[in-house]
XYZ file of C-alpha atoms in Angstrom:
711
model
C 92.214 -224.911 -34.996
C 89.548 -226.268 -32.623
C 87.154 -227.934 -35.391
C 86.390 -228.811 -38.684
C 83.018 -228.267 -40.696
C 83.504 -231.463 -42.515
C 82.815 -234.799 -40.891
C 82.926 -236.992 -43.904
C 86.081 -239.252 -44.094
C 87.531 -238.176 -47.523
C 88.579 -240.834 -49.689
C 90.998 -238.597 -51.322
C 92.234 -240.649 -54.596
C 90.439 -243.692 -56.069
C 92.197 -244.174 -59.279
C 90.689 -246.453 -61.830
C 92.561 -248.305 -64.270
C 90.413 -246.728 -67.109
C 91.607 -243.013 -67.264
C 90.809 -240.298 -69.659
C 93.823 -238.093 -70.401
C 93.262 -234.450 -69.166
C 94.166 -231.206 -71.096
C 96.037 -229.566 -68.032
C 95.749 -226.447 -69.858
C 92.017 -226.337 -69.407
C 91.941 -226.821 -65.587
C 90.343 -223.791 -64.160
C 92.386 -222.544 -61.277
C 89.989 -219.880 -60.359
C 88.185 -219.104 -57.286
C 84.245 -219.330 -57.559
C 81.726 -218.268 -54.946
C 79.769 -221.181 -53.125
C 75.969 -221.607 -53.229
C 73.988 -219.658 -50.550
C 72.862 -221.666 -47.825
C 71.951 -221.294 -43.847
C 75.730 -221.901 -43.437
C 77.172 -218.790 -45.233
C 74.117 -216.506 -45.352
C 74.563 -214.097 -42.171
C 71.016 -213.085 -42.060
C 69.705 -216.503 -41.854
C 72.583 -217.450 -39.413
C 71.431 -214.492 -37.211
C 67.719 -214.822 -37.421
C 66.908 -218.759 -37.578
C 67.061 -221.201 -34.707
C 68.181 -224.757 -34.262
C 70.868 -226.127 -36.273
C 69.164 -227.336 -39.443
C 69.232 -230.886 -38.989
C 73.054 -230.830 -37.920
C 73.850 -232.855 -34.700
C 76.010 -230.970 -32.092
C 74.670 -232.637 -28.875
C 74.968 -236.543 -29.263
C 77.181 -239.314 -30.741
C 74.103 -240.988 -31.899
C 71.766 -239.614 -34.538
C 68.221 -239.104 -33.692
C 65.877 -242.020 -34.640
C 64.911 -242.008 -38.502
C 67.910 -239.856 -39.421
C 69.811 -240.900 -42.456
C 73.321 -242.347 -41.423
C 75.753 -239.759 -43.031
C 74.057 -236.792 -41.836
C 76.321 -234.044 -40.368
C 77.277 -235.178 -36.853
C 79.919 -233.047 -34.943
C 80.418 -235.340 -32.319
C 81.028 -238.550 -34.314
C 82.093 -238.491 -37.923
C 80.168 -241.007 -40.280
C 82.305 -243.820 -41.535
C 82.535 -245.342 -44.850
C 80.511 -248.702 -44.368
C 79.216 -251.592 -46.333
C 75.738 -250.845 -45.773
C 76.056 -247.224 -47.788
C 78.996 -248.168 -50.182
C 78.136 -248.117 -53.847
C 80.470 -250.289 -55.808
C 81.356 -249.174 -59.472
C 81.108 -251.450 -62.285
C 83.629 -254.354 -62.876
C 85.360 -252.681 -65.736
C 86.805 -250.565 -63.257
C 89.866 -251.518 -60.788
C 90.780 -249.697 -57.681
C 94.411 -248.836 -57.793
C 94.928 -246.392 -54.837
C 93.114 -244.957 -51.932
C 94.305 -242.208 -49.673
C 92.239 -241.239 -46.730
C 92.118 -238.054 -44.744
C 90.026 -237.389 -41.841
C 89.759 -235.311 -38.638
C 90.501 -237.102 -35.384
C 87.829 -238.408 -33.337
C 86.017 -237.125 -30.242
C 87.872 -235.306 -27.845
C 88.064 -232.818 -24.671
C 88.368 -229.299 -25.527
C 91.564 -227.425 -25.853
C 92.815 -225.946 -22.670
C 92.530 -222.319 -24.294
C 89.133 -223.098 -24.950
C 88.071 -223.707 -21.359
C 86.869 -220.984 -18.993
C 89.146 -219.720 -16.241
C 87.231 -221.512 -13.564
C 84.713 -224.600 -14.597
C 81.839 -225.303 -12.327
C 82.494 -229.339 -12.790
C 85.409 -231.578 -13.226
C 86.002 -233.560 -16.224
C 87.772 -236.904 -15.379
C 89.203 -239.554 -17.792
C 89.541 -242.301 -15.550
C 88.105 -244.708 -17.803
C 90.914 -244.748 -20.129
C 95.163 -244.454 -20.483
C 97.114 -242.516 -22.649
C 100.167 -244.690 -23.299
C 103.628 -243.018 -23.705
C 106.973 -244.986 -23.780
C 110.039 -245.650 -26.013
C 111.448 -248.916 -26.941
C 114.805 -250.025 -28.676
C 114.144 -251.148 -32.306
C 116.526 -251.896 -35.430
C 117.785 -253.889 -33.759
C 115.193 -254.871 -31.257
C 116.636 -254.361 -27.543
C 115.264 -254.187 -24.072
C 111.337 -253.978 -23.966
C 109.432 -251.395 -22.325
C 106.724 -251.373 -19.542
C 103.639 -250.292 -20.719
C 102.982 -247.186 -19.354
C 100.285 -244.572 -19.459
C 99.643 -240.811 -18.072
C 97.542 -240.485 -15.009
C 96.642 -237.022 -14.368
C 96.613 -235.685 -10.877
C 97.022 -232.471 -8.637
C 99.359 -232.212 -5.770
C 97.979 -230.235 -2.795
C 101.471 -228.847 -2.217
C 101.436 -227.239 -5.609
C 100.496 -223.643 -4.979
C 99.090 -222.969 -8.642
C 95.270 -223.229 -8.865
C 94.088 -225.452 -11.749
C 92.302 -223.765 -14.497
C 89.500 -224.904 -16.496
C 88.214 -228.339 -15.679
C 89.646 -229.799 -12.774
C 90.046 -233.605 -13.199
C 91.903 -236.332 -14.513
C 91.843 -235.616 -18.124
C 94.414 -233.597 -20.522
C 93.149 -230.920 -22.574
C 93.006 -232.099 -25.178
C 92.842 -235.733 -25.367
C 90.711 -238.150 -27.224
C 88.027 -239.370 -24.881
C 86.851 -243.118 -24.137
C 83.795 -242.585 -26.579
C 86.447 -241.097 -29.208
C 88.615 -244.105 -28.791
C 85.904 -246.538 -29.197
C 84.644 -244.752 -32.445
C 88.285 -244.712 -33.669
C 88.100 -248.645 -33.295
C 84.919 -248.933 -35.055
C 86.212 -246.646 -37.943
C 88.893 -248.981 -38.542
C 86.618 -251.759 -38.627
C 84.158 -250.328 -41.151
C 87.144 -249.321 -43.278
C 88.502 -252.956 -43.285
C 84.923 -254.241 -44.051
C 84.834 -252.080 -47.058
C 88.422 -251.980 -48.646
C 89.231 -255.685 -47.598
C 85.880 -257.739 -46.986
C 83.921 -256.067 -49.736
C 86.758 -254.929 -52.474
C 89.383 -257.130 -51.766
C 91.719 -254.138 -52.161
C 93.598 -254.212 -48.734
C 95.934 -256.818 -47.967
C 95.208 -259.608 -45.465
C 97.955 -258.207 -42.904
C 99.868 -254.927 -42.715
C 102.501 -254.855 -45.201
C 104.678 -252.662 -47.528
C 101.323 -251.500 -49.328
C 99.747 -249.853 -46.241
C 100.953 -246.760 -44.247
C 99.602 -244.500 -41.615
C 100.383 -240.861 -41.011
C 99.812 -238.557 -38.069
C 100.402 -234.875 -37.000
C 102.676 -233.801 -34.342
C 99.731 -233.468 -31.899
C 99.536 -236.478 -29.860
C 95.531 -236.803 -30.252
C 96.122 -238.109 -33.825
C 98.253 -240.662 -32.530
C 95.786 -241.774 -30.036
C 93.196 -242.237 -32.906
C 95.579 -243.775 -35.243
C 96.311 -246.774 -32.515
C 92.731 -247.576 -32.200
C 92.029 -247.276 -35.786
C 94.720 -249.722 -36.876
C 93.674 -252.093 -34.046
C 90.152 -252.080 -35.549
C 91.478 -252.540 -39.219
C 94.132 -255.137 -38.578
C 94.274 -256.337 -34.888
C 98.237 -256.698 -35.316
C 100.591 -258.015 -33.051
C 103.650 -256.323 -34.152
C 104.607 -252.605 -33.533
C 103.302 -250.423 -36.366
C 104.841 -247.082 -37.534
C 103.148 -243.919 -37.696
C 104.559 -241.644 -40.111
C 105.253 -238.060 -38.981
C 107.135 -235.202 -40.259
C 109.231 -232.913 -38.328
C 107.085 -230.484 -36.439
C 108.440 -227.320 -38.246
C 107.686 -228.440 -41.664
C 104.826 -230.770 -41.217
C 102.406 -230.436 -44.074
C 99.443 -232.723 -42.690
C 98.646 -230.091 -39.840
C 100.138 -227.727 -41.725
C 102.771 -226.246 -39.374
C 105.410 -224.976 -41.680
C 105.824 -221.140 -42.032
C 104.278 -219.515 -44.688
C 104.315 -215.634 -44.446
C 102.254 -215.324 -47.830
C 99.368 -217.697 -46.419
C 99.589 -216.013 -42.856
C 99.170 -212.671 -44.606
C 96.360 -213.485 -46.665
C 94.333 -215.110 -43.808
C 94.987 -212.226 -41.396
C 93.729 -209.626 -44.120
C 90.213 -210.922 -44.381
C 89.746 -213.323 -41.266
C 90.182 -213.747 -37.672
C 91.762 -210.688 -36.038
C 91.162 -208.633 -39.627
C 89.336 -205.390 -39.532
C 87.435 -206.151 -42.921
C 84.003 -205.385 -42.786
C 82.758 -208.531 -44.257
C 84.347 -210.370 -41.312
C 83.667 -207.876 -38.476
C 79.914 -207.752 -39.550
C 79.028 -210.787 -37.680
C 80.932 -210.134 -34.524
C 79.251 -206.578 -34.487
C 75.963 -208.060 -34.838
C 76.430 -210.693 -32.102
C 78.069 -208.290 -29.467
C 74.840 -208.863 -27.153
C 75.611 -212.730 -27.328
C 79.230 -212.250 -26.361
C 78.088 -210.307 -23.515
C 75.568 -212.665 -22.280
C 78.344 -215.476 -22.682
C 80.927 -213.686 -21.131
C 78.658 -212.934 -17.911
C 78.297 -216.660 -17.537
C 81.955 -217.852 -18.331
C 83.785 -215.183 -16.769
C 85.773 -214.495 -19.873
C 87.263 -210.952 -19.791
C 85.239 -208.596 -22.170
C 88.787 -207.244 -23.613
C 89.989 -210.954 -24.574
C 90.661 -210.727 -28.149
C 91.292 -214.299 -28.579
C 87.592 -215.095 -27.270
C 86.096 -212.182 -29.122
C 87.862 -212.169 -32.471
C 85.814 -215.316 -33.440
C 83.404 -217.756 -31.934
C 85.963 -220.783 -32.344
C 86.552 -220.921 -28.242
C 83.074 -220.933 -27.213
C 82.070 -223.365 -30.297
C 84.703 -225.565 -28.934
C 83.650 -225.270 -25.018
C 80.061 -225.867 -25.667
C 80.199 -228.525 -28.212
C 82.659 -230.765 -26.281
C 80.391 -230.618 -23.354
C 77.279 -231.631 -25.348
C 79.096 -234.110 -27.436
C 79.938 -235.856 -24.101
C 76.462 -235.542 -22.554
C 77.724 -232.914 -19.996
C 75.447 -230.096 -18.998
C 75.807 -226.590 -20.726
C 77.820 -224.202 -18.316
C 76.329 -221.877 -15.649
C 78.213 -219.026 -13.820
C 80.057 -220.580 -10.860
C 78.668 -217.831 -8.368
C 75.120 -217.708 -9.776
C 74.219 -221.084 -10.625
C 70.905 -220.141 -12.223
C 72.722 -217.825 -14.764
C 73.449 -220.477 -17.409
C 74.185 -220.751 -21.145
C 70.621 -221.945 -22.901
C 70.293 -224.487 -25.804
C 69.207 -221.602 -28.150
C 72.546 -219.634 -27.473
C 74.491 -222.880 -27.742
C 72.826 -223.492 -31.148
C 73.416 -220.150 -32.307
C 77.210 -220.372 -31.439
C 77.267 -223.603 -33.582
C 75.630 -221.617 -36.588
C 78.037 -218.849 -36.273
C 81.104 -221.351 -36.260
C 79.728 -223.097 -39.194
C 79.608 -219.541 -40.851
C 82.988 -218.389 -39.688
C 84.644 -221.474 -41.111
C 82.958 -221.257 -44.485
C 83.935 -217.536 -44.757
C 87.689 -218.126 -43.861
C 88.175 -221.259 -46.043
C 85.507 -220.907 -48.885
C 83.336 -217.797 -49.108
C 86.215 -215.091 -49.155
C 87.547 -214.680 -52.551
C 91.212 -214.981 -51.062
C 90.317 -218.133 -49.551
C 91.510 -220.527 -52.439
C 94.916 -218.447 -52.536
C 95.360 -218.662 -49.020
C 94.606 -222.687 -48.885
C 96.901 -223.028 -52.013
C 99.768 -221.337 -49.914
C 99.116 -223.111 -46.259
C 98.154 -226.590 -47.912
C 99.771 -226.804 -51.383
C 102.484 -229.034 -49.971
C 100.338 -231.578 -48.817
C 98.260 -231.503 -52.075
C 101.510 -231.879 -54.157
C 102.563 -234.777 -51.897
C 99.064 -236.556 -52.533
C 99.521 -235.780 -56.357
C 103.165 -237.304 -56.352
C 101.883 -240.474 -54.484
C 99.194 -240.986 -57.260
C 101.772 -240.436 -60.095
C 103.981 -242.930 -58.357
C 101.209 -245.644 -58.233
C 100.233 -245.116 -61.813
C 103.774 -245.528 -63.163
C 104.748 -248.509 -60.741
C 107.198 -246.508 -58.839
C 105.570 -246.941 -55.316
C 104.156 -250.240 -53.729
C 101.767 -248.213 -51.174
C 98.276 -248.697 -52.228
C 96.763 -247.464 -49.056
C 97.833 -244.034 -47.342
C 95.980 -242.966 -44.396
C 96.271 -239.650 -42.700
C 94.572 -238.656 -39.266
C 94.514 -234.840 -39.397
C 92.810 -231.775 -38.048
C 89.977 -229.430 -38.621
C 92.321 -226.807 -40.562
C 93.335 -229.681 -42.617
C 90.047 -230.594 -43.726
C 88.966 -227.110 -44.197
C 91.802 -226.338 -46.456
C 91.236 -229.386 -48.520
C 87.752 -228.285 -49.133
C 88.646 -225.140 -50.226
C 90.904 -226.737 -52.665
C 88.154 -228.794 -53.822
C 85.998 -225.551 -54.118
C 82.986 -227.146 -52.651
C 79.503 -225.703 -53.137
C 78.758 -226.024 -49.126
C 81.628 -225.841 -46.401
C 80.463 -229.080 -45.386
C 80.572 -232.772 -47.355
C 76.897 -232.860 -47.671
C 74.756 -231.805 -50.534
C 71.391 -232.823 -52.464
C 70.408 -233.059 -55.905
C 67.458 -231.115 -57.408
C 65.482 -234.471 -57.100
C 65.888 -236.495 -54.049
C 64.192 -239.957 -52.927
C 62.490 -240.345 -49.582
C 60.300 -243.401 -48.215
C 57.506 -243.561 -46.084
C 54.029 -245.349 -45.677
C 50.449 -244.826 -47.436
C 47.517 -245.719 -45.175
C 44.340 -245.900 -47.201
C 40.803 -244.410 -45.967
C 37.829 -246.409 -45.232
C 36.199 -245.019 -48.331
C 38.924 -245.973 -50.847
C 38.188 -249.753 -50.741
C 34.683 -249.056 -51.731
C 35.767 -247.491 -54.910
C 38.475 -249.714 -56.385
C 40.049 -253.236 -56.065
C 43.568 -251.766 -56.278
C 45.871 -253.391 -53.749
C 47.124 -250.070 -52.077
C 43.679 -248.997 -51.526
C 42.710 -252.491 -49.740
C 45.843 -253.228 -47.653
C 46.254 -251.736 -44.240
C 49.226 -249.995 -45.469
C 51.672 -249.754 -48.393
C 55.376 -248.707 -48.412
C 56.210 -245.632 -50.814
C 58.821 -244.086 -52.506
C 58.453 -240.163 -52.896
C 60.582 -237.991 -55.271
C 60.055 -234.120 -55.016
C 61.282 -232.050 -57.650
C 61.722 -228.802 -59.472
C 60.790 -227.870 -63.105
C 63.181 -227.592 -66.281
C 64.821 -231.011 -65.463
C 68.026 -229.114 -65.042
C 69.656 -230.399 -61.720
C 71.590 -227.031 -61.047
C 68.501 -224.794 -61.142
C 68.130 -222.818 -58.079
C 65.053 -223.429 -55.779
C 64.787 -219.687 -55.711
C 64.360 -219.429 -59.587
C 60.969 -218.659 -60.749
C 61.564 -221.176 -63.404
C 61.737 -223.772 -60.880
C 58.059 -223.741 -60.628
C 55.619 -225.563 -60.822
C 57.081 -228.290 -58.411
C 56.673 -231.913 -58.880
C 55.996 -234.924 -56.768
C 56.038 -238.461 -57.792
C 54.926 -241.529 -55.550
C 55.598 -245.168 -56.083
C 53.533 -247.595 -54.148
C 55.572 -250.880 -53.517
C 52.664 -253.483 -53.756
C 52.804 -257.368 -53.030
C 54.893 -259.444 -55.291
C 52.944 -261.128 -58.268
C 52.132 -264.945 -57.978
C 55.531 -265.607 -60.124
C 57.352 -263.472 -57.744
C 58.008 -260.469 -59.924
C 57.789 -256.974 -57.955
C 54.900 -254.744 -58.752
C 54.224 -251.144 -58.240
C 52.139 -248.298 -59.492
C 52.947 -244.527 -59.315
C 51.105 -241.413 -59.145
C 52.694 -238.284 -60.740
C 51.588 -234.586 -59.866
C 52.382 -230.904 -60.059
C 51.652 -227.914 -58.169
C 49.520 -226.480 -61.038
C 46.078 -227.967 -61.864
C 46.565 -228.128 -65.545
C 48.849 -228.699 -68.350
C 49.997 -226.180 -70.851
C 48.661 -228.152 -73.939
C 46.216 -230.863 -74.787
C 48.419 -233.090 -76.782
C 52.175 -234.142 -77.137
C 51.963 -232.805 -80.562
C 51.043 -229.202 -79.378
C 53.591 -229.219 -76.715
C 56.111 -230.045 -79.370
C 54.981 -227.459 -81.554
C 55.027 -224.640 -78.638
C 58.860 -225.718 -77.837
C 59.801 -225.419 -81.572
C 58.030 -222.095 -81.638
C 59.871 -220.933 -78.298
C 63.332 -222.187 -79.403
C 63.223 -221.362 -83.269
C 65.032 -218.606 -85.085
C 61.581 -216.617 -85.293
C 60.359 -216.936 -81.717
C 59.616 -213.409 -81.259
C 56.753 -214.105 -83.868
C 56.135 -217.839 -83.636
C 55.361 -217.724 -79.731
C 52.460 -214.903 -79.931
C 51.011 -216.702 -83.018
C 51.055 -220.161 -81.054
C 49.375 -218.589 -78.061
C 46.978 -216.753 -80.125
C 45.579 -220.099 -81.269
C 46.064 -221.666 -77.896
C 44.633 -219.542 -75.211
C 44.974 -222.308 -72.590
C 48.720 -222.243 -72.986
C 48.997 -218.433 -72.355
C 46.782 -219.188 -69.373
C 49.333 -221.523 -67.876
C 52.279 -219.256 -68.644
C 50.570 -216.289 -67.075
C 49.203 -218.077 -64.143
C 50.835 -217.335 -60.915
C 53.418 -220.025 -59.550
C 54.454 -219.011 -56.219
C 57.426 -220.788 -54.705
C 56.536 -222.760 -51.517
C 57.749 -222.402 -48.115
C 58.621 -226.174 -48.089
C 57.797 -229.035 -50.261
C 55.874 -229.966 -47.146
C 53.564 -227.129 -47.804
C 52.882 -227.321 -51.241
C 49.661 -228.910 -52.909
C 49.938 -231.134 -55.710
C 47.686 -231.929 -58.658
C 47.268 -234.672 -60.891
C 46.235 -233.110 -64.324
C 45.203 -236.466 -65.971
C 41.907 -238.334 -65.145
C 42.074 -241.921 -64.040
C 39.216 -244.609 -63.554
C 38.693 -246.379 -60.157
C 36.896 -249.643 -60.653
C 34.997 -251.893 -58.484
C 32.335 -254.571 -59.179
C 31.661 -253.027 -62.520
C 31.285 -249.519 -61.062
C 33.405 -246.807 -62.523
C 34.545 -243.597 -60.670
C 36.416 -241.046 -62.644
C 38.835 -238.889 -60.569
C 41.794 -236.473 -60.805
C 44.225 -236.884 -57.692
C 45.171 -234.235 -55.417
C 47.849 -234.168 -52.822
C 47.107 -231.881 -50.057
C 49.732 -231.114 -47.307
C 48.880 -231.760 -43.735
C 50.804 -228.852 -42.598
C 48.735 -226.527 -44.831
C 49.618 -224.542 -47.978
C 52.322 -222.015 -47.353
C 54.045 -219.776 -50.002
C 56.764 -217.191 -50.070
C 56.499 -213.723 -51.483
C 59.351 -212.351 -53.620
C 61.048 -210.418 -50.558
C 61.048 -213.689 -48.569
C 62.622 -215.720 -51.216
C 65.521 -213.295 -51.501
C 66.597 -214.681 -48.149
C 66.612 -218.066 -49.138
C 69.498 -220.131 -50.314
C 69.557 -221.798 -53.998
C 68.592 -225.179 -52.308
C 66.570 -224.302 -49.560
C 63.597 -226.605 -50.259
C 65.938 -229.681 -50.458
C 68.146 -228.628 -47.639
C 65.029 -228.240 -45.133
C 63.941 -231.814 -45.842
C 66.250 -233.651 -43.291
C 65.658 -231.445 -40.318
C 62.166 -231.160 -40.742
C 61.741 -235.035 -40.695
C 63.681 -234.993 -37.449
C 60.950 -233.369 -35.947
C 58.442 -236.174 -37.295
C 56.820 -237.301 -40.688
C 55.631 -235.058 -43.550
C 52.086 -235.671 -44.162
C 50.159 -235.511 -47.137
C 46.229 -236.485 -47.987
C 45.725 -238.157 -51.174
C 42.443 -236.917 -52.392
C 40.480 -237.491 -55.244
C 38.175 -234.811 -57.270
C 35.248 -236.898 -58.741
C 33.834 -236.169 -62.253
C 30.447 -235.561 -62.938
C 28.562 -236.346 -66.149
C 29.834 -233.930 -68.910
C 33.069 -233.113 -67.338
C 35.948 -233.430 -69.899
C 38.200 -236.526 -68.977
C 40.448 -236.163 -72.031
C 42.045 -232.913 -71.868
C 44.482 -231.881 -69.039
C 43.997 -228.034 -69.764
C 40.649 -227.818 -68.635
C 39.893 -227.718 -64.839
C 36.926 -229.363 -63.391
C 34.686 -226.904 -61.457
C 35.726 -226.800 -57.401
C 32.265 -227.647 -56.373
C 32.840 -231.263 -57.641
C 33.008 -233.749 -54.682
C 36.208 -234.204 -52.972
C 37.084 -237.827 -51.380
C 39.801 -238.613 -49.192
C 41.584 -241.895 -50.312
C 44.224 -242.142 -47.565
C 47.301 -240.467 -45.935
C 51.075 -240.504 -47.149
C 53.628 -240.371 -44.289
C 56.910 -239.463 -45.859
C 59.271 -240.717 -42.863
C 62.787 -240.867 -44.252
C 65.143 -239.270 -46.758
C 67.653 -241.673 -48.589
C 71.294 -240.940 -48.515
C 72.925 -239.045 -51.194
C 74.583 -242.114 -53.076
C 71.860 -244.351 -52.218
C 69.455 -241.714 -53.750
C 71.818 -241.135 -56.766
C 71.943 -244.472 -57.382
C 68.373 -245.440 -57.530
C 67.490 -242.191 -59.297
C 69.482 -243.836 -62.379
C 67.271 -246.609 -62.321
C 63.742 -245.656 -61.308
C 61.296 -244.781 -64.152
C 58.156 -243.413 -62.642
C 54.987 -244.133 -64.876
C 52.202 -241.955 -65.256
C 50.006 -244.966 -66.397
C 48.569 -247.039 -63.317
C 49.195 -250.546 -64.701
C 47.373 -252.073 -61.802
C 44.071 -253.946 -61.330
C 41.416 -251.558 -60.286
C 42.850 -248.390 -61.603
C 42.790 -247.532 -65.383
C 43.586 -244.492 -67.342
C 41.346 -242.131 -69.157
C 41.461 -241.535 -72.706
C 43.705 -238.447 -72.109
C 46.234 -238.526 -75.126
C 49.164 -237.125 -72.913
C 49.282 -240.320 -70.691
C 50.838 -242.249 -73.193
C 53.111 -239.486 -74.365
C 54.343 -238.772 -70.879
C 54.950 -242.643 -70.276
C 57.077 -242.687 -73.319
C 59.196 -239.840 -72.561
C 59.611 -241.017 -69.078
C 60.763 -244.400 -70.290
C 62.992 -242.790 -72.677
C 64.763 -240.262 -69.955
C 65.021 -243.565 -67.561
C 66.980 -245.590 -70.201
C 69.045 -242.423 -70.946
C 69.776 -241.868 -67.137
C 70.962 -245.319 -66.983
C 73.238 -245.113 -69.788
C 74.367 -241.636 -68.863
C 77.818 -242.977 -67.886
C 78.541 -242.402 -71.520
C 79.506 -238.974 -72.216
C 78.137 -238.921 -75.822
C 74.647 -239.450 -74.160
C 74.955 -236.588 -71.913
C 73.278 -233.918 -74.000
C 70.364 -236.275 -74.779
C 69.856 -237.053 -71.541
C 69.492 -233.267 -70.355
C 67.218 -232.625 -73.251
C 64.846 -235.574 -72.354
C 64.979 -234.805 -68.582
C 63.676 -231.033 -69.811
C 60.881 -232.729 -71.583
C 60.129 -234.943 -68.665
C 60.071 -231.903 -66.365
C 57.857 -229.985 -68.655
C 55.350 -233.006 -69.030
């Protein structure tokens, strides 16, 4: 296969000394459909533009993009900067790594018959030689291949003329392999003390029969250990290699051919039929024959050709006789989206994909399982195995793991972002609070969906209203302690009940045995709750286009003057919502998926506004809305600039507790009874999240999170 949809090195087995016995009879071996996203939703693949934040045209991530973002050109490595250590009560016993080879030239079969420019690799050498061992004998000269074309040879060079092999790991790929090795050693030796100081019987490296994996392994081992001795690379015979995999398995071949590449299955051919005009346009530029089944059974060949160019900063191709006829970036991006779609369908979306993966990759998985068992019972000294593999290897592995999305990227239903708050000139005249008086203040922002259940789909109506929590990181106190204040808001301007007791009463009515009678009776006594339930709560186009309301009142204080306000957080991009029809075309995590690509285009902006109360306005009842004609003051602007990585975000969300009570000089709570209730629930929830590693507390955490989301 020419490429993989997974770019994260998968640290396959990290076995802890504290283990829990598993009931094998309860293991579910069935296939489950992955979640819908821009990757496997054909309508979105065909009708959208760009690459949804994935990088295909540079080895370096754009400025401000989180390390670990999907980059086809250079996979992210495990690094000390992002690695999250587990508690000391756990002991790391075994690690098995499998990852795709590093950046390379395209395969010869994926080059055009005649390319418009050459591709040279004079800045590297591919070393090949044999030398007697065991016992050692004569030494060998250090020789490498140097590609050339003899003018006497009558055969014309096809593809890229030049000094490269197709494929071979390029100079950039070799350098990245070296850095990958350094990063691995930095984590597993320097940080965790797991790897030995020097290569010994505890470490092994394995490659496939394709020489590009050996090219990577040599540089990677150099980065890890800088060894002076010769290092063996384990490789299985080519006819039975399980890593590639290259052994014969008629059952797997039959399954893949019945629904995937080359099949006539309608759910496979649908995207090929829809993109016939794109194939025609690409063929007119490349010179690929229109009847070439290899090039038109799927987009893999065009994907490999175009992405290899762009990853190496080479121009997209033009027709060799008409240099004005070129592949556009829009066409290339469409090919990349289609390539992602195809791999997702073959290895994850088809109901037959798990069976096919088990048949074609079951041997390797069995080897890994046996490696683990051998370590646990003390039969094997090897604690670190490293496999340099291919696209098809990782794709089958992800199929085994039944990942929700056919890439190693996912976001939770709440995600932390960072940014900056800049106050307006007006705000300092209303309050002495530090964040309204300093030139700028760093902030942490969390967007969320309702119910408190992390698996709820963004398209579920119950996920509305949406929430935003903003933490202002203030200068430390005089004693050095950290100081912060928070604002919590929702996409509805009022709350369903006035007090916590009323809210609890409503929950009991809704979940009790006699809900059909109890709920109408409660709503009859509380029309404000009925209004909340019946109010329209449309789903936003993006968190960046949602307006949020602080339902509680607060007092801004300066020099004895008090201004009572309710916060509003207004999107700079304007309010934009989706109707029911548009929502049908969205994935289950569309709001969280689009944050990273949106931030690549620039910060997400919000205006922090304050609606000012007048005499007679109710300040202790979050169910009552103040008249719209009340004065609105701009307090400043929030620029959300960066999304935190999944591990960092998940770790911080276990400890962060947003507080609806300001607890800062210059801002005081009103007499709204909900404030203390909400603060208490958030505190309980935060403490339970921190203790959520204990299984017995899981149900309590879920229940409390549901209450937090509601309040």
